[in-house]
PDB file of C-alpha atoms in Angstrom:
ATOM      1  CA  ALA A  24     165.151 145.325 154.090  1.00 43.00           C
ATOM      2  CA  THR A  25     167.425 144.149 151.371  1.00 59.00           C
ATOM      3  CA  VAL A  26     169.085 140.831 150.642  1.00 62.00           C
ATOM      4  CA  THR A  27     172.798 140.770 151.460  1.00 65.00           C
ATOM      5  CA  PRO A  28     174.607 137.842 149.842  1.00 62.00           C
ATOM      6  CA  GLN A  29     177.478 136.557 151.956  1.00 66.00           C
ATOM      7  CA  ASN A  30     179.584 134.794 149.329  1.00 69.00           C
ATOM      8  CA  ASN A  31     180.013 134.265 145.581  1.00 79.00           C
ATOM      9  CA  ALA A  32     177.647 131.299 145.507  1.00 83.00           C
ATOM     10  CA  GLU A  33     174.864 133.411 147.057  1.00 84.00           C
ATOM     11  CA  PHE A  34     175.591 136.213 144.559  1.00 84.00           C
ATOM     12  CA  ASP A  35     175.335 133.688 141.699  1.00 88.00           C
ATOM     13  CA  VAL A  36     171.991 132.416 142.997  1.00 91.00           C
ATOM     14  CA  LEU A  37     170.680 135.977 143.338  1.00 92.00           C
ATOM     15  CA  ARG A  38     171.864 136.838 139.811  1.00 94.00           C
ATOM     16  CA  GLY A  39     170.065 133.774 138.455  1.00 95.00           C
ATOM     17  CA  THR A  40     166.918 134.690 140.366  1.00 96.00           C
ATOM     18  CA  ILE A  41     166.943 138.242 138.968  1.00 96.00           C
ATOM     19  CA  VAL A  42     167.432 137.070 135.385  1.00 97.00           C
ATOM     20  CA  GLY A  43     164.847 134.299 135.783  1.00 97.00           C
ATOM     21  CA  LEU A  44     162.200 136.673 137.105  1.00 97.00           C
ATOM     22  CA  ALA A  45     162.929 139.241 134.390  1.00 98.00           C
ATOM     23  CA  ARG A  46     162.758 136.559 131.663  1.00 97.00           C
ATOM     24  CA  SER A  47     159.437 135.315 133.050  1.00 97.00           C
ATOM     25  CA  TYR A  48     157.894 138.617 131.940  1.00 97.00           C
ATOM     26  CA  GLU A  49     159.191 138.423 128.361  1.00 97.00           C
ATOM     27  CA  GLY A  50     156.375 139.335 125.984  1.00 96.00           C
ATOM     28  CA  VAL A  51     154.307 141.296 128.528  1.00 96.00           C
ATOM     29  CA  SER A  52     153.098 144.301 126.570  1.00 94.00           C
ATOM     30  CA  GLU A  53     150.964 147.387 126.857  1.00 89.00           C
ATOM     31  CA  MET A  54     148.405 145.598 124.699  1.00 91.00           C
ATOM     32  CA  ASN A  55     148.191 142.208 126.448  1.00 92.00           C
ATOM     33  CA  ASN A  56     148.756 143.113 130.095  1.00 92.00           C
ATOM     34  CA  PRO A  57     148.344 146.824 130.875  1.00 90.00           C
ATOM     35  CA  GLN A  58     147.236 146.043 134.448  1.00 92.00           C
ATOM     36  CA  LEU A  59     150.615 144.493 135.286  1.00 94.00           C
ATOM     37  CA  ILE A  60     152.476 147.462 133.824  1.00 93.00           C
ATOM     38  CA  GLU A  61     150.241 149.822 135.818  1.00 92.00           C
ATOM     39  CA  GLN A  62     151.092 147.800 138.943  1.00 93.00           C
ATOM     40  CA  TRP A  63     154.836 148.188 138.243  1.00 94.00           C
ATOM     41  CA  LEU A  64     154.394 151.934 137.772  1.00 92.00           C
ATOM     42  CA  ARG A  65     152.376 152.312 140.998  1.00 91.00           C
ATOM     43  CA  GLN A  66     154.935 150.237 142.931  1.00 90.00           C
ATOM     44  CA  SER A  67     157.611 152.651 141.667  1.00 90.00           C
ATOM     45  CA  GLY A  68     155.639 155.737 142.664  1.00 86.00           C
ATOM     46  CA  ALA A  69     154.751 156.760 139.107  1.00 85.00           C
ATOM     47  CA  ASN A  70     151.350 157.757 137.789  1.00 78.00           C
ATOM     48  CA  PRO A  71     150.090 155.006 135.480  1.00 77.00           C
ATOM     49  CA  ALA A  72     147.184 157.136 134.296  1.00 69.00           C
ATOM     50  CA  THR A  73     148.557 157.477 130.794  1.00 57.00           C
ATOM     51  CA  VAL A  74     149.853 154.913 128.325  1.00 56.00           C
ATOM     52  CA  THR A  75     152.604 157.378 127.443  1.00 65.00           C
ATOM     53  CA  THR A  76     154.230 156.938 130.877  1.00 75.00           C
ATOM     54  CA  PRO A  77     157.650 155.333 130.285  1.00 85.00           C
ATOM     55  CA  TRP A  78     157.863 152.075 132.227  1.00 93.00           C
ATOM     56  CA  CYS A  79     161.327 150.573 131.633  1.00 95.00           C
ATOM     57  CA  ALA A  80     162.593 151.713 135.053  1.00 95.00           C
ATOM     58  CA  ALA A  81     159.401 150.564 136.773  1.00 95.00           C
ATOM     59  CA  PHE A  82     159.937 147.105 135.242  1.00 96.00           C
ATOM     60  CA  VAL A  83     163.521 146.957 136.558  1.00 97.00           C
ATOM     61  CA  ASN A  84     162.396 148.186 139.974  1.00 96.00           C
ATOM     62  CA  SER A  85     159.696 145.518 140.161  1.00 96.00           C
ATOM     63  CA  VAL A  86     162.139 142.729 139.294  1.00 97.00           C
ATOM     64  CA  VAL A  87     164.787 143.955 141.746  1.00 95.00           C
ATOM     65  CA  LYS A  88     162.225 144.282 144.548  1.00 94.00           C
ATOM     66  CA  GLY A  89     160.761 140.889 143.651  1.00 94.00           C
ATOM     67  CA  CYS A  90     164.199 139.404 144.317  1.00 94.00           C
ATOM     68  CA  GLY A  91     164.577 141.023 147.738  1.00 91.00           C
ATOM     69  CA  LEU A  92     166.752 143.994 146.783  1.00 92.00           C
ATOM     70  CA  ASP A  93     165.921 147.655 147.244  1.00 92.00           C
ATOM     71  CA  GLY A  94     165.678 149.858 144.181  1.00 92.00           C
ATOM     72  CA  PRO A  95     166.673 153.524 144.228  1.00 93.00           C
ATOM     73  CA  THR A  96     165.203 155.328 147.227  1.00 89.00           C
ATOM     74  CA  ILE A  97     164.177 158.354 145.148  1.00 89.00           C
ATOM     75  CA  GLY A  98     162.473 158.060 141.782  1.00 88.00           C
ATOM     76  CA  PRO A  99     162.753 154.326 141.013  1.00 89.00           C
ATOM     77  CA  ALA A 100     160.499 154.840 137.973  1.00 89.00           C
ATOM     78  CA  SER A 101     163.157 157.151 136.474  1.00 90.00           C
ATOM     79  CA  VAL A 102     166.048 155.919 134.335  1.00 91.00           C
ATOM     80  CA  ASN A 103     168.275 158.555 135.948  1.00 90.00           C
ATOM     81  CA  ALA A 104     167.710 157.115 139.441  1.00 92.00           C
ATOM     82  CA  TRP A 105     169.295 153.837 138.299  1.00 94.00           C
ATOM     83  CA  ARG A 106     172.501 155.661 137.241  1.00 92.00           C
ATOM     84  CA  HIS A 107     173.350 155.953 140.950  1.00 91.00           C
ATOM     85  CA  TRP A 108     171.988 152.634 142.260  1.00 94.00           C
ATOM     86  CA  GLY A 109     174.426 150.070 143.646  1.00 93.00           C
ATOM     87  CA  LYS A 110     178.014 150.249 142.421  1.00 94.00           C
ATOM     88  CA  ALA A 111     179.470 150.998 139.004  1.00 94.00           C
ATOM     89  CA  THR A 112     181.022 148.076 137.139  1.00 93.00           C
ATOM     90  CA  SER A 113     182.803 147.832 133.799  1.00 91.00           C
ATOM     91  CA  THR A 114     182.411 144.046 133.649  1.00 92.00           C
ATOM     92  CA  PRO A 115     178.667 143.409 133.635  1.00 94.00           C
ATOM     93  CA  LEU A 116     177.339 140.088 134.820  1.00 94.00           C
ATOM     94  CA  PRO A 117     173.837 138.654 134.534  1.00 96.00           C
ATOM     95  CA  GLY A 118     171.540 140.427 136.966  1.00 96.00           C
ATOM     96  CA  ASP A 119     173.369 143.742 136.728  1.00 96.00           C
ATOM     97  CA  ILE A 120     171.576 146.883 135.577  1.00 97.00           C
ATOM     98  CA  ALA A 121     172.288 148.366 132.149  1.00 96.00           C
ATOM     99  CA  ILE A 122     171.550 152.056 131.577  1.00 95.00           C
ATOM    100  CA  TRP A 123     172.116 153.775 128.280  1.00 88.00           C
ATOM    101  CA  ASN A 124     171.561 156.970 126.326  1.00 79.00           C
ATOM    102  CA  LYS A 125     171.474 156.730 122.562  1.00 71.00           C
ATOM    103  CA  ASN A 126     170.437 159.559 120.265  1.00 70.00           C
ATOM    104  CA  GLY A 127     168.639 161.321 123.108  1.00 69.00           C
ATOM    105  CA  TRP A 128     166.882 158.122 124.197  1.00 71.00           C
ATOM    106  CA  SER A 129     167.363 156.900 127.801  1.00 89.00           C
ATOM    107  CA  HIS A 130     166.600 153.325 128.755  1.00 93.00           C
ATOM    108  CA  VAL A 131     167.302 150.828 131.537  1.00 96.00           C
ATOM    109  CA  GLY A 132     167.214 147.052 131.663  1.00 97.00           C
ATOM    110  CA  ILE A 133     168.710 143.966 133.273  1.00 98.00           C
ATOM    111  CA  VAL A 134     171.736 142.150 131.894  1.00 97.00           C
ATOM    112  CA  ALA A 135     170.649 138.619 130.939  1.00 97.00           C
ATOM    113  CA  GLU A 136     173.949 137.504 129.393  1.00 95.00           C
ATOM    114  CA  SER A 137     177.381 139.016 128.868  1.00 93.00           C
ATOM    115  CA  ASP A 138     180.596 137.793 127.305  1.00 91.00           C
ATOM    116  CA  GLY A 139     182.507 141.044 127.843  1.00 83.00           C
ATOM    117  CA  VAL A 140     181.962 142.164 124.244  1.00 90.00           C
ATOM    118  CA  ARG A 141     178.202 141.809 123.821  1.00 93.00           C
ATOM    119  CA  VAL A 142     175.370 141.944 126.314  1.00 94.00           C
ATOM    120  CA  LYS A 143     171.796 140.744 126.119  1.00 96.00           C
ATOM    121  CA  VAL A 144     169.479 143.028 128.057  1.00 97.00           C
ATOM    122  CA  ILE A 145     165.932 142.336 129.255  1.00 97.00           C
ATOM    123  CA  SER A 146     163.953 145.539 129.397  1.00 96.00           C
ATOM    124  CA  GLY A 147     160.431 146.789 129.622  1.00 95.00           C
ATOM    125  CA  ASN A 148     158.893 149.347 127.288  1.00 93.00           C
ATOM    126  CA  TYR A 149     161.141 148.361 124.398  1.00 91.00           C
ATOM    127  CA  SER A 150     158.737 148.445 121.448  1.00 89.00           C
ATOM    128  CA  ALA A 151     155.959 148.644 124.091  1.00 90.00           C
ATOM    129  CA  LYS A 152     156.795 145.253 125.618  1.00 95.00           C
ATOM    130  CA  VAL A 153     159.301 143.307 127.735  1.00 97.00           C
ATOM    131  CA  THR A 154     161.923 142.022 125.360  1.00 96.00           C
ATOM    132  CA  ILE A 155     165.523 140.802 125.162  1.00 96.00           C
ATOM    133  CA  THR A 156     167.877 142.669 122.867  1.00 94.00           C
ATOM    134  CA  GLY A 157     171.570 142.219 122.048  1.00 93.00           C
ATOM    135  CA  TRP A 158     174.051 145.091 122.127  1.00 90.00           C
ATOM    136  CA  GLU A 159     177.763 145.809 121.999  1.00 88.00           C
ATOM    137  CA  ALA A 160     178.788 146.270 125.639  1.00 85.00           C
ATOM    138  CA  ASN A 161     180.724 149.422 124.751  1.00 86.00           C
ATOM    139  CA  SER A 162     177.830 151.131 122.931  1.00 83.00           C
ATOM    140  CA  GLY A 163     177.114 153.788 125.533  1.00 86.00           C
ATOM    141  CA  PHE A 164     176.078 151.701 128.514  1.00 90.00           C
ATOM    142  CA  ILE A 165     176.593 152.417 132.181  1.00 92.00           C
ATOM    143  CA  PHE A 166     176.475 149.220 134.223  1.00 95.00           C
ATOM    144  CA  ARG A 167     175.546 149.045 137.899  1.00 95.00           C
ATOM    145  CA  THR A 168     175.788 146.057 140.200  1.00 93.00           C
ATOM    146  CA  PHE A 169     174.392 145.302 143.642  1.00 86.00           C
TER     147      PHE A 169
END
């Protein structure tokens, strides 16, 4: 089952819950908490047997599920699965999903802040940890909302 907000106030609460949960993991890394990352990978249907397994999508899936939403039905540990999740949006809000390709590198995270020009994104497996980074909103992102 998935949460279905009924009005803007409920959407705002859900957005805050998503960002709050994602921020609570800031600093979790492959070095200091590999068991948690393995749990996220297992929950997403990925094999955590190797430290080379990308885990950014598994992090996003864990946060989304932890807030009562369903992730992608097929391949939630894959960045590509998130390209089709929810609905496309060109005006990202906190709690939305940010997917990008840059120089052959695919990544997914959760929008923490957005002013329409810049976004701050919380993502896993960025320099082997959960971190918040700032980007130009028009720098190759696809944004998805619930």
